[in-house]
């Protein structure tokens, strides 16, 4: 599996897979096999699209315009008289200009009281202050810029809105236990948790193939984690967690692929709440083992991301870069 496969297939083989609600969710092996088959199919179908994203990133960085092939047969004297081209990357400047224009005006959020009573008016003001505070501590302006930049380069951008139980203040029960003098040796600090925003590169997000984003029922998110760290996070599955072998990952900094060493590719499958899957589903797995699975842990029942596209085309699921 390559995050950026170099195979130039315009029409890769398509494998028909049955819907998730058609399998037995109580059978871990069946769930695992279904997830592996589907994500493998989606990766094959995204080869051409991901290759185009890679080329767009090269153009944005100006690499394609500035790289010059070196002929080792030429003498040093010939290089002395060689004049390199002076290249101005207008696409980079145009992209950043568009981002600045769209981020210049901050989205307005108005909190209106339900009536004209003093308490309701004060409550509305307090909520507005709270929203401004959350906007500041989460650096939403920076998130908007990053998402727009990815959308303009790749055609689409994803921001996953996750729940991080390690964030936030200390849990009141934990604080009360400490005040009462209860021994908490060996127990990690318990916090109340908070929302976290994670911008993900679009080649690590695989959507169910549909004609409209509204019809997509599930998605896969890919990440690479150090194998030893993964074993610490899931000690009960440590014996089954193995290094991913013969797998390349794309490095956006060097624009090259490199083989993974002492790392494992981890997939997260999110299935939103639907008519035939009323509680949704969540699976975190590798090629060798399911790490955790449960019902969808979000009360809104939808896929846990916000998506921005640069240009939409009729009956085309993924966004297109202008």
PDB file of C-alpha atoms in Angstrom:
ATOM      1  CA  UNK A   1       0.000   0.000   0.000  1.00  0.00           C
ATOM      2  CA  UNK A   2       1.421   3.394  -1.006  1.00  0.00           C
ATOM      3  CA  UNK A   3      -0.009   6.663   0.242  1.00  0.00           C
ATOM      4  CA  UNK A   4       1.132   8.103  -3.094  1.00  0.00           C
ATOM      5  CA  UNK A   5       1.328   5.232  -5.510  1.00  0.00           C
ATOM      6  CA  UNK A   6       3.285   5.846  -8.679  1.00  0.00           C
ATOM      7  CA  UNK A   7       1.085   3.493 -10.717  1.00  0.00           C
ATOM      8  CA  UNK A   8      -0.679   5.463 -13.432  1.00  0.00           C
ATOM      9  CA  UNK A   9      -3.972   3.639 -13.685  1.00  0.00           C
ATOM     10  CA  UNK A  10      -6.868   5.687 -14.964  1.00  0.00           C
ATOM     11  CA  UNK A  11      -9.353   2.884 -14.279  1.00  0.00           C
ATOM     12  CA  UNK A  12      -8.149   0.594 -11.491  1.00  0.00           C
ATOM     13  CA  UNK A  13     -10.013  -2.608 -10.782  1.00  0.00           C
ATOM     14  CA  UNK A  14     -13.182  -2.064  -8.796  1.00  0.00           C
ATOM     15  CA  UNK A  15     -14.199  -4.655  -6.247  1.00  0.00           C
ATOM     16  CA  UNK A  16     -17.799  -4.800  -5.176  1.00  0.00           C
ATOM     17  CA  UNK A  17     -18.227  -4.824  -1.404  1.00  0.00           C
ATOM     18  CA  UNK A  18     -21.413  -5.347   0.517  1.00  0.00           C
ATOM     19  CA  UNK A  19     -22.733  -2.641   2.864  1.00  0.00           C
ATOM     20  CA  UNK A  20     -21.458  -2.573   6.419  1.00  0.00           C
ATOM     21  CA  UNK A  21     -24.897  -3.291   7.848  1.00  0.00           C
ATOM     22  CA  UNK A  22     -24.938  -6.594   5.925  1.00  0.00           C
ATOM     23  CA  UNK A  23     -22.133  -8.127   7.996  1.00  0.00           C
ATOM     24  CA  UNK A  24     -22.252  -9.537  11.512  1.00  0.00           C
ATOM     25  CA  UNK A  25     -20.802  -6.792  13.724  1.00  0.00           C
ATOM     26  CA  UNK A  26     -20.471  -9.241  16.615  1.00  0.00           C
ATOM     27  CA  UNK A  27     -18.005 -11.297  14.589  1.00  0.00           C
ATOM     28  CA  UNK A  28     -14.669  -9.499  14.980  1.00  0.00           C
ATOM     29  CA  UNK A  29     -12.975 -11.480  12.233  1.00  0.00           C
ATOM     30  CA  UNK A  30     -15.729 -10.674   9.724  1.00  0.00           C
ATOM     31  CA  UNK A  31     -15.589  -6.966  10.629  1.00  0.00           C
ATOM     32  CA  UNK A  32     -11.814  -6.961  10.256  1.00  0.00           C
ATOM     33  CA  UNK A  33     -11.888  -8.663   6.872  1.00  0.00           C
ATOM     34  CA  UNK A  34     -14.591  -6.284   5.609  1.00  0.00           C
ATOM     35  CA  UNK A  35     -12.625  -3.210   6.726  1.00  0.00           C
ATOM     36  CA  UNK A  36      -9.385  -4.422   5.121  1.00  0.00           C
ATOM     37  CA  UNK A  37     -11.104  -5.270   1.851  1.00  0.00           C
ATOM     38  CA  UNK A  38     -12.918  -1.940   1.620  1.00  0.00           C
ATOM     39  CA  UNK A  39      -9.924   0.250   2.476  1.00  0.00           C
ATOM     40  CA  UNK A  40      -7.760  -1.680   0.017  1.00  0.00           C
ATOM     41  CA  UNK A  41     -10.374  -1.105  -2.698  1.00  0.00           C
ATOM     42  CA  UNK A  42     -10.630   2.606  -1.923  1.00  0.00           C
ATOM     43  CA  UNK A  43      -6.845   2.983  -2.024  1.00  0.00           C
ATOM     44  CA  UNK A  44      -6.698   1.389  -5.487  1.00  0.00           C
ATOM     45  CA  UNK A  45      -9.444   3.668  -6.773  1.00  0.00           C
ATOM     46  CA  UNK A  46      -7.648   6.798  -5.514  1.00  0.00           C
ATOM     47  CA  UNK A  47      -4.281   6.222  -7.230  1.00  0.00           C
ATOM     48  CA  UNK A  48      -4.803   8.729 -10.039  1.00  0.00           C
ATOM     49  CA  UNK A  49      -6.398  11.337  -7.783  1.00  0.00           C
ATOM     50  CA  UNK A  50      -3.580  11.143  -5.233  1.00  0.00           C
ATOM     51  CA  UNK A  51      -0.944  11.350  -7.955  1.00  0.00           C
ATOM     52  CA  UNK A  52      -2.573  14.572  -9.168  1.00  0.00           C
ATOM     53  CA  UNK A  53      -2.479  15.965  -5.613  1.00  0.00           C
ATOM     54  CA  UNK A  54       1.234  15.218  -5.451  1.00  0.00           C
ATOM     55  CA  UNK A  55       1.879  17.070  -8.695  1.00  0.00           C
ATOM     56  CA  UNK A  56      -0.158  20.045  -7.466  1.00  0.00           C
ATOM     57  CA  UNK A  57       1.928  20.198  -4.284  1.00  0.00           C
ATOM     58  CA  UNK A  58       5.120  20.192  -6.355  1.00  0.00           C
ATOM     59  CA  UNK A  59       3.828  23.065  -8.469  1.00  0.00           C
ATOM     60  CA  UNK A  60       2.747  25.029  -5.369  1.00  0.00           C
ATOM     61  CA  UNK A  61       6.264  24.671  -3.939  1.00  0.00           C
ATOM     62  CA  UNK A  62       7.814  25.591  -7.275  1.00  0.00           C
ATOM     63  CA  UNK A  63       9.755  22.338  -7.476  1.00  0.00           C
ATOM     64  CA  UNK A  64       8.613  21.392 -10.982  1.00  0.00           C
ATOM     65  CA  UNK A  65       9.668  24.764 -12.352  1.00  0.00           C
ATOM     66  CA  UNK A  66      13.078  24.970 -10.663  1.00  0.00           C
ATOM     67  CA  UNK A  67      14.398  21.423 -10.939  1.00  0.00           C
ATOM     68  CA  UNK A  68      17.053  21.138 -13.598  1.00  0.00           C
ATOM     69  CA  UNK A  69      18.400  17.820 -14.792  1.00  0.00           C
ATOM     70  CA  UNK A  70      22.158  17.569 -14.303  1.00  0.00           C
ATOM     71  CA  UNK A  71      24.306  15.906 -16.950  1.00  0.00           C
ATOM     72  CA  UNK A  72      27.258  14.229 -15.241  1.00  0.00           C
ATOM     73  CA  UNK A  73      29.155  14.157 -18.525  1.00  0.00           C
ATOM     74  CA  UNK A  74      29.462  17.947 -18.608  1.00  0.00           C
ATOM     75  CA  UNK A  75      32.708  19.471 -17.385  1.00  0.00           C
ATOM     76  CA  UNK A  76      33.011  21.939 -14.506  1.00  0.00           C
ATOM     77  CA  UNK A  77      34.036  24.643 -16.982  1.00  0.00           C
ATOM     78  CA  UNK A  78      30.768  24.239 -18.852  1.00  0.00           C
ATOM     79  CA  UNK A  79      28.842  24.738 -15.605  1.00  0.00           C
ATOM     80  CA  UNK A  80      30.622  28.036 -14.990  1.00  0.00           C
ATOM     81  CA  UNK A  81      29.021  29.534 -18.083  1.00  0.00           C
ATOM     82  CA  UNK A  82      25.621  28.014 -17.435  1.00  0.00           C
ATOM     83  CA  UNK A  83      22.941  30.518 -16.442  1.00  0.00           C
ATOM     84  CA  UNK A  84      20.059  29.212 -14.370  1.00  0.00           C
ATOM     85  CA  UNK A  85      16.562  30.392 -15.127  1.00  0.00           C
ATOM     86  CA  UNK A  86      14.976  32.862 -12.749  1.00  0.00           C
ATOM     87  CA  UNK A  87      11.541  31.445 -11.934  1.00  0.00           C
ATOM     88  CA  UNK A  88       8.748  33.351 -10.185  1.00  0.00           C
ATOM     89  CA  UNK A  89       6.154  30.989  -8.718  1.00  0.00           C
ATOM     90  CA  UNK A  90       2.957  32.896  -9.488  1.00  0.00           C
ATOM     91  CA  UNK A  91       0.734  29.967  -8.485  1.00  0.00           C
ATOM     92  CA  UNK A  92       2.065  30.161  -4.918  1.00  0.00           C
ATOM     93  CA  UNK A  93       1.409  33.907  -4.775  1.00  0.00           C
ATOM     94  CA  UNK A  94      -2.082  33.521  -6.258  1.00  0.00           C
ATOM     95  CA  UNK A  95      -2.951  30.819  -3.738  1.00  0.00           C
ATOM     96  CA  UNK A  96      -1.790  32.852  -0.745  1.00  0.00           C
ATOM     97  CA  UNK A  97      -3.636  35.920  -2.065  1.00  0.00           C
ATOM     98  CA  UNK A  98      -6.896  33.950  -2.267  1.00  0.00           C
ATOM     99  CA  UNK A  99      -6.381  32.681   1.283  1.00  0.00           C
ATOM    100  CA  UNK A 100      -5.796  36.205   2.588  1.00  0.00           C
ATOM    101  CA  UNK A 101      -8.875  37.536   0.835  1.00  0.00           C
ATOM    102  CA  UNK A 102     -11.153  34.830   2.242  1.00  0.00           C
ATOM    103  CA  UNK A 103      -9.721  35.059   5.780  1.00  0.00           C
ATOM    104  CA  UNK A 104      -9.877  38.819   5.902  1.00  0.00           C
ATOM    105  CA  UNK A 105     -13.481  38.770   7.064  1.00  0.00           C
ATOM    106  CA  UNK A 106     -14.036  36.734  10.223  1.00  0.00           C
ATOM    107  CA  UNK A 107     -17.261  34.676  10.353  1.00  0.00           C
ATOM    108  CA  UNK A 108     -19.806  36.480  12.498  1.00  0.00           C
ATOM    109  CA  UNK A 109     -21.441  34.576  15.367  1.00  0.00           C
ATOM    110  CA  UNK A 110     -24.354  36.326  17.040  1.00  0.00           C
ATOM    111  CA  UNK A 111     -25.884  34.996  20.247  1.00  0.00           C
ATOM    112  CA  UNK A 112     -29.391  36.392  20.702  1.00  0.00           C
ATOM    113  CA  UNK A 113     -31.431  36.189  23.925  1.00  0.00           C
ATOM    114  CA  UNK A 114     -34.757  34.401  23.768  1.00  0.00           C
ATOM    115  CA  UNK A 115     -36.479  37.427  25.275  1.00  0.00           C
ATOM    116  CA  UNK A 116     -35.721  40.894  26.608  1.00  0.00           C
ATOM    117  CA  UNK A 117     -35.307  39.900  30.245  1.00  0.00           C
ATOM    118  CA  UNK A 118     -32.170  41.025  32.059  1.00  0.00           C
ATOM    119  CA  UNK A 119     -30.935  37.500  32.825  1.00  0.00           C
ATOM    120  CA  UNK A 120     -31.324  36.293  29.233  1.00  0.00           C
ATOM    121  CA  UNK A 121     -29.515  39.322  27.840  1.00  0.00           C
ATOM    122  CA  UNK A 122     -26.616  38.790  30.248  1.00  0.00           C
ATOM    123  CA  UNK A 123     -26.529  35.063  29.431  1.00  0.00           C
ATOM    124  CA  UNK A 124     -26.287  35.867  25.703  1.00  0.00           C
ATOM    125  CA  UNK A 125     -23.371  38.223  26.356  1.00  0.00           C
ATOM    126  CA  UNK A 126     -21.600  35.586  28.461  1.00  0.00           C
ATOM    127  CA  UNK A 127     -21.959  32.966  25.723  1.00  0.00           C
ATOM    128  CA  UNK A 128     -20.577  35.410  23.141  1.00  0.00           C
ATOM    129  CA  UNK A 129     -17.522  35.988  25.343  1.00  0.00           C
ATOM    130  CA  UNK A 130     -17.122  32.223  25.698  1.00  0.00           C
ATOM    131  CA  UNK A 131     -17.241  31.712  21.913  1.00  0.00           C
ATOM    132  CA  UNK A 132     -14.612  34.435  21.412  1.00  0.00           C
ATOM    133  CA  UNK A 133     -12.423  32.745  24.035  1.00  0.00           C
ATOM    134  CA  UNK A 134     -12.731  29.331  22.371  1.00  0.00           C
ATOM    135  CA  UNK A 135     -11.979  30.920  19.002  1.00  0.00           C
ATOM    136  CA  UNK A 136      -8.774  32.352  20.471  1.00  0.00           C
ATOM    137  CA  UNK A 137      -7.435  29.337  22.415  1.00  0.00           C
ATOM    138  CA  UNK A 138      -8.115  26.967  19.495  1.00  0.00           C
ATOM    139  CA  UNK A 139      -6.527  29.400  17.001  1.00  0.00           C
ATOM    140  CA  UNK A 140      -9.405  29.031  14.552  1.00  0.00           C
ATOM    141  CA  UNK A 141      -7.958  31.709  12.251  1.00  0.00           C
ATOM    142  CA  UNK A 142      -4.893  29.528  11.672  1.00  0.00           C
ATOM    143  CA  UNK A 143      -7.066  26.449  11.130  1.00  0.00           C
ATOM    144  CA  UNK A 144      -9.080  28.274   8.470  1.00  0.00           C
ATOM    145  CA  UNK A 145      -5.931  29.321   6.631  1.00  0.00           C
ATOM    146  CA  UNK A 146      -4.502  25.779   6.662  1.00  0.00           C
ATOM    147  CA  UNK A 147      -7.762  24.253   5.472  1.00  0.00           C
ATOM    148  CA  UNK A 148      -8.125  26.763   2.637  1.00  0.00           C
ATOM    149  CA  UNK A 149      -4.515  26.223   1.577  1.00  0.00           C
ATOM    150  CA  UNK A 150      -5.047  22.472   1.337  1.00  0.00           C
ATOM    151  CA  UNK A 151      -8.359  22.931  -0.461  1.00  0.00           C
ATOM    152  CA  UNK A 152      -6.788  25.177  -3.117  1.00  0.00           C
ATOM    153  CA  UNK A 153      -3.815  22.840  -3.664  1.00  0.00           C
ATOM    154  CA  UNK A 154      -5.495  19.442  -3.430  1.00  0.00           C
ATOM    155  CA  UNK A 155      -9.095  20.328  -4.231  1.00  0.00           C
ATOM    156  CA  UNK A 156     -10.412  19.460  -0.772  1.00  0.00           C
ATOM    157  CA  UNK A 157      -9.472  19.699   2.885  1.00  0.00           C
ATOM    158  CA  UNK A 158     -10.563  17.816   6.016  1.00  0.00           C
ATOM    159  CA  UNK A 159     -10.614  18.895   9.653  1.00  0.00           C
ATOM    160  CA  UNK A 160     -11.472  16.096  12.082  1.00  0.00           C
ATOM    161  CA  UNK A 161     -13.273  17.263  15.221  1.00  0.00           C
ATOM    162  CA  UNK A 162     -12.234  14.724  17.838  1.00  0.00           C
ATOM    163  CA  UNK A 163     -12.605  14.277  21.589  1.00  0.00           C
ATOM    164  CA  UNK A 164      -9.330  14.269  23.547  1.00  0.00           C
ATOM    165  CA  UNK A 165      -9.770  12.945  27.070  1.00  0.00           C
ATOM    166  CA  UNK A 166      -6.281  14.165  28.034  1.00  0.00           C
ATOM    167  CA  UNK A 167      -7.217  17.835  27.512  1.00  0.00           C
ATOM    168  CA  UNK A 168      -9.078  20.254  29.744  1.00  0.00           C
ATOM    169  CA  UNK A 169      -8.972  20.882  33.507  1.00  0.00           C
ATOM    170  CA  UNK A 170      -8.563  18.228  36.163  1.00  0.00           C
ATOM    171  CA  UNK A 171     -11.721  16.247  36.827  1.00  0.00           C
ATOM    172  CA  UNK A 172     -13.571  17.535  39.941  1.00  0.00           C
ATOM    173  CA  UNK A 173     -13.719  14.024  41.425  1.00  0.00           C
ATOM    174  CA  UNK A 174      -9.950  13.646  41.005  1.00  0.00           C
ATOM    175  CA  UNK A 175      -9.347  17.013  42.700  1.00  0.00           C
ATOM    176  CA  UNK A 176     -11.735  16.091  45.533  1.00  0.00           C
ATOM    177  CA  UNK A 177      -9.919  12.785  46.071  1.00  0.00           C
ATOM    178  CA  UNK A 178      -6.595  14.588  46.385  1.00  0.00           C
ATOM    179  CA  UNK A 179      -8.052  17.092  48.835  1.00  0.00           C
ATOM    180  CA  UNK A 180      -9.395  14.232  50.965  1.00  0.00           C
ATOM    181  CA  UNK A 181      -5.907  12.735  51.172  1.00  0.00           C
ATOM    182  CA  UNK A 182      -6.710   9.599  49.184  1.00  0.00           C
ATOM    183  CA  UNK A 183      -3.554   7.941  47.839  1.00  0.00           C
ATOM    184  CA  UNK A 184      -3.390   8.287  44.044  1.00  0.00           C
ATOM    185  CA  UNK A 185       0.067   6.804  43.538  1.00  0.00           C
ATOM    186  CA  UNK A 186       0.399   5.190  40.125  1.00  0.00           C
ATOM    187  CA  UNK A 187      -2.801   6.819  38.859  1.00  0.00           C
ATOM    188  CA  UNK A 188      -2.535   9.291  36.018  1.00  0.00           C
ATOM    189  CA  UNK A 189      -4.218  12.661  36.296  1.00  0.00           C
ATOM    190  CA  UNK A 190      -7.867  12.448  35.238  1.00  0.00           C
ATOM    191  CA  UNK A 191      -9.086  15.356  33.150  1.00  0.00           C
ATOM    192  CA  UNK A 192     -12.529  16.319  31.914  1.00  0.00           C
ATOM    193  CA  UNK A 193     -11.486  16.183  28.235  1.00  0.00           C
ATOM    194  CA  UNK A 194     -12.040  18.666  25.449  1.00  0.00           C
ATOM    195  CA  UNK A 195     -12.531  18.954  21.707  1.00  0.00           C
ATOM    196  CA  UNK A 196      -9.466  18.879  19.449  1.00  0.00           C
ATOM    197  CA  UNK A 197      -9.191  19.925  15.795  1.00  0.00           C
ATOM    198  CA  UNK A 198      -6.962  17.845  13.527  1.00  0.00           C
ATOM    199  CA  UNK A 199      -6.390  18.892   9.923  1.00  0.00           C
ATOM    200  CA  UNK A 200      -5.756  15.803   7.807  1.00  0.00           C
ATOM    201  CA  UNK A 201      -4.195  15.551   4.364  1.00  0.00           C
ATOM    202  CA  UNK A 202      -6.840  14.422   1.847  1.00  0.00           C
ATOM    203  CA  UNK A 203      -4.798  11.432   0.659  1.00  0.00           C
ATOM    204  CA  UNK A 204      -5.186   9.957   4.151  1.00  0.00           C
ATOM    205  CA  UNK A 205      -8.989  10.174   4.017  1.00  0.00           C
ATOM    206  CA  UNK A 206     -10.961   7.638   1.971  1.00  0.00           C
ATOM    207  CA  UNK A 207     -14.690   8.209   1.502  1.00  0.00           C
ATOM    208  CA  UNK A 208     -17.261   5.645   0.501  1.00  0.00           C
ATOM    209  CA  UNK A 209     -17.675   6.060  -3.240  1.00  0.00           C
ATOM    210  CA  UNK A 210     -20.909   7.926  -3.799  1.00  0.00           C
ATOM    211  CA  UNK A 211     -21.986  10.738  -6.101  1.00  0.00           C
ATOM    212  CA  UNK A 212     -22.647  13.219  -3.282  1.00  0.00           C
ATOM    213  CA  UNK A 213     -20.997  13.809   0.073  1.00  0.00           C
ATOM    214  CA  UNK A 214     -24.437  13.667   1.711  1.00  0.00           C
ATOM    215  CA  UNK A 215     -24.781  10.016   0.625  1.00  0.00           C
ATOM    216  CA  UNK A 216     -21.444   8.915   2.096  1.00  0.00           C
ATOM    217  CA  UNK A 217     -22.074   6.578   5.034  1.00  0.00           C
ATOM    218  CA  UNK A 218     -18.531   5.756   6.110  1.00  0.00           C
ATOM    219  CA  UNK A 219     -14.959   6.929   5.755  1.00  0.00           C
ATOM    220  CA  UNK A 220     -11.479   5.649   6.569  1.00  0.00           C
ATOM    221  CA  UNK A 221      -8.699   7.733   8.075  1.00  0.00           C
ATOM    222  CA  UNK A 222      -5.085   6.567   7.776  1.00  0.00           C
ATOM    223  CA  UNK A 223      -2.177   7.397  10.075  1.00  0.00           C
ATOM    224  CA  UNK A 224       1.314   6.063  10.771  1.00  0.00           C
ATOM    225  CA  UNK A 225       2.250   5.439  14.413  1.00  0.00           C
ATOM    226  CA  UNK A 226       5.462   4.128  15.949  1.00  0.00           C
ATOM    227  CA  UNK A 227       4.925   0.446  16.681  1.00  0.00           C
ATOM    228  CA  UNK A 228       6.229   0.615  20.258  1.00  0.00           C
ATOM    229  CA  UNK A 229       3.964   3.594  20.993  1.00  0.00           C
ATOM    230  CA  UNK A 230       0.998   1.668  19.621  1.00  0.00           C
ATOM    231  CA  UNK A 231       1.828  -1.263  21.902  1.00  0.00           C
ATOM    232  CA  UNK A 232       1.866   1.074  24.901  1.00  0.00           C
ATOM    233  CA  UNK A 233      -1.533   2.488  23.920  1.00  0.00           C
ATOM    234  CA  UNK A 234      -3.052  -0.988  23.481  1.00  0.00           C
ATOM    235  CA  UNK A 235      -1.160  -3.312  25.868  1.00  0.00           C
ATOM    236  CA  UNK A 236      -3.757  -6.085  25.587  1.00  0.00           C
ATOM    237  CA  UNK A 237      -3.151  -6.269  21.810  1.00  0.00           C
ATOM    238  CA  UNK A 238       0.629  -5.723  21.951  1.00  0.00           C
ATOM    239  CA  UNK A 239       1.500  -9.288  20.959  1.00  0.00           C
ATOM    240  CA  UNK A 240      -0.497  -8.961  17.711  1.00  0.00           C
ATOM    241  CA  UNK A 241       0.767  -5.518  16.690  1.00  0.00           C
ATOM    242  CA  UNK A 242       3.501  -5.773  14.048  1.00  0.00           C
ATOM    243  CA  UNK A 243       5.592  -3.402  11.967  1.00  0.00           C
ATOM    244  CA  UNK A 244       4.161  -2.555   8.556  1.00  0.00           C
ATOM    245  CA  UNK A 245       6.496  -4.078   5.968  1.00  0.00           C
ATOM    246  CA  UNK A 246       7.107  -3.066   2.335  1.00  0.00           C
ATOM    247  CA  UNK A 247       4.914   0.017   2.699  1.00  0.00           C
ATOM    248  CA  UNK A 248       5.864   3.485   1.520  1.00  0.00           C
ATOM    249  CA  UNK A 249       4.665   6.772   3.003  1.00  0.00           C
ATOM    250  CA  UNK A 250       4.808  10.129   1.254  1.00  0.00           C
ATOM    251  CA  UNK A 251       6.831  12.924   2.864  1.00  0.00           C
ATOM    252  CA  UNK A 252       5.357  16.338   2.027  1.00  0.00           C
ATOM    253  CA  UNK A 253       8.589  18.118   2.983  1.00  0.00           C
ATOM    254  CA  UNK A 254      10.929  16.228   0.651  1.00  0.00           C
ATOM    255  CA  UNK A 255       8.209  15.222  -1.853  1.00  0.00           C
ATOM    256  CA  UNK A 256       9.528  11.663  -1.828  1.00  0.00           C
ATOM    257  CA  UNK A 257       8.323   8.247  -0.692  1.00  0.00           C
ATOM    258  CA  UNK A 258      10.142   6.344   2.034  1.00  0.00           C
ATOM    259  CA  UNK A 259       9.786   2.852   3.448  1.00  0.00           C
ATOM    260  CA  UNK A 260       8.353   2.635   6.941  1.00  0.00           C
ATOM    261  CA  UNK A 261      10.656   1.319   9.649  1.00  0.00           C
ATOM    262  CA  UNK A 262       9.499   0.402  13.150  1.00  0.00           C
ATOM    263  CA  UNK A 263       6.123   1.952  12.328  1.00  0.00           C
ATOM    264  CA  UNK A 264       2.608   0.646  11.784  1.00  0.00           C
ATOM    265  CA  UNK A 265      -0.162   1.872   9.502  1.00  0.00           C
ATOM    266  CA  UNK A 266      -3.357   2.348  11.500  1.00  0.00           C
ATOM    267  CA  UNK A 267      -6.838   2.826  10.022  1.00  0.00           C
ATOM    268  CA  UNK A 268      -9.913   4.332  11.664  1.00  0.00           C
ATOM    269  CA  UNK A 269     -13.312   3.566  10.147  1.00  0.00           C
ATOM    270  CA  UNK A 270     -16.246   5.822  11.038  1.00  0.00           C
ATOM    271  CA  UNK A 271     -19.782   4.852  10.039  1.00  0.00           C
ATOM    272  CA  UNK A 272     -22.455   7.455  10.644  1.00  0.00           C
ATOM    273  CA  UNK A 273     -25.909   6.693  12.030  1.00  0.00           C
ATOM    274  CA  UNK A 274     -28.206   5.471   9.263  1.00  0.00           C
ATOM    275  CA  UNK A 275     -31.503   3.646   8.860  1.00  0.00           C
ATOM    276  CA  UNK A 276     -29.832   0.221   8.860  1.00  0.00           C
ATOM    277  CA  UNK A 277     -27.015   1.168  11.222  1.00  0.00           C
ATOM    278  CA  UNK A 278     -28.894   3.273  13.785  1.00  0.00           C
ATOM    279  CA  UNK A 279     -26.060   3.525  16.303  1.00  0.00           C
ATOM    280  CA  UNK A 280     -23.231   4.044  13.838  1.00  0.00           C
ATOM    281  CA  UNK A 281     -19.910   2.288  14.263  1.00  0.00           C
ATOM    282  CA  UNK A 282     -16.218   2.952  14.888  1.00  0.00           C
ATOM    283  CA  UNK A 283     -13.297   0.593  14.259  1.00  0.00           C
ATOM    284  CA  UNK A 284      -9.578   1.207  14.757  1.00  0.00           C
ATOM    285  CA  UNK A 285      -7.433  -1.500  13.196  1.00  0.00           C
ATOM    286  CA  UNK A 286      -4.204  -2.542  11.512  1.00  0.00           C
ATOM    287  CA  UNK A 287      -3.652  -5.233   8.907  1.00  0.00           C
ATOM    288  CA  UNK A 288      -3.108  -7.723  11.726  1.00  0.00           C
ATOM    289  CA  UNK A 289      -5.597  -6.880  14.468  1.00  0.00           C
ATOM    290  CA  UNK A 290      -8.591  -4.773  15.501  1.00  0.00           C
ATOM    291  CA  UNK A 291      -7.387  -2.410  18.215  1.00  0.00           C
ATOM    292  CA  UNK A 292     -10.790  -1.158  19.353  1.00  0.00           C
ATOM    293  CA  UNK A 293     -14.363  -1.048  18.104  1.00  0.00           C
ATOM    294  CA  UNK A 294     -17.592   0.410  19.412  1.00  0.00           C
ATOM    295  CA  UNK A 295     -20.663   2.347  18.393  1.00  0.00           C
ATOM    296  CA  UNK A 296     -20.052   5.807  16.941  1.00  0.00           C
ATOM    297  CA  UNK A 297     -18.978   7.903  19.973  1.00  0.00           C
ATOM    298  CA  UNK A 298     -20.516  11.166  18.714  1.00  0.00           C
ATOM    299  CA  UNK A 299     -24.047  12.192  19.608  1.00  0.00           C
ATOM    300  CA  UNK A 300     -24.493  14.145  16.348  1.00  0.00           C
ATOM    301  CA  UNK A 301     -24.382  10.821  14.477  1.00  0.00           C
ATOM    302  CA  UNK A 302     -22.463  12.183  11.487  1.00  0.00           C
ATOM    303  CA  UNK A 303     -18.938  11.630  10.214  1.00  0.00           C
ATOM    304  CA  UNK A 304     -16.527  13.522  12.513  1.00  0.00           C
ATOM    305  CA  UNK A 305     -15.014  15.967  10.055  1.00  0.00           C
ATOM    306  CA  UNK A 306     -15.603  19.312   8.376  1.00  0.00           C
ATOM    307  CA  UNK A 307     -14.758  19.427   4.675  1.00  0.00           C
ATOM    308  CA  UNK A 308     -13.896  22.364   2.414  1.00  0.00           C
ATOM    309  CA  UNK A 309     -13.620  22.002  -1.359  1.00  0.00           C
ATOM    310  CA  UNK A 310     -12.111  24.329  -3.944  1.00  0.00           C
ATOM    311  CA  UNK A 311     -14.358  23.430  -6.864  1.00  0.00           C
ATOM    312  CA  UNK A 312     -17.253  20.959  -7.055  1.00  0.00           C
ATOM    313  CA  UNK A 313     -18.351  19.173 -10.203  1.00  0.00           C
ATOM    314  CA  UNK A 314     -21.734  17.472 -10.770  1.00  0.00           C
ATOM    315  CA  UNK A 315     -21.810  13.881  -9.518  1.00  0.00           C
ATOM    316  CA  UNK A 316     -18.149  13.975  -8.563  1.00  0.00           C
ATOM    317  CA  UNK A 317     -17.494  13.166  -4.922  1.00  0.00           C
ATOM    318  CA  UNK A 318     -14.043  14.645  -4.387  1.00  0.00           C
ATOM    319  CA  UNK A 319     -13.251  18.319  -4.832  1.00  0.00           C
ATOM    320  CA  UNK A 320     -11.154  19.590  -7.725  1.00  0.00           C
ATOM    321  CA  UNK A 321      -8.339  22.114  -7.545  1.00  0.00           C
ATOM    322  CA  UNK A 322      -8.651  25.061  -9.904  1.00  0.00           C
TER     323      UNK A 322
END
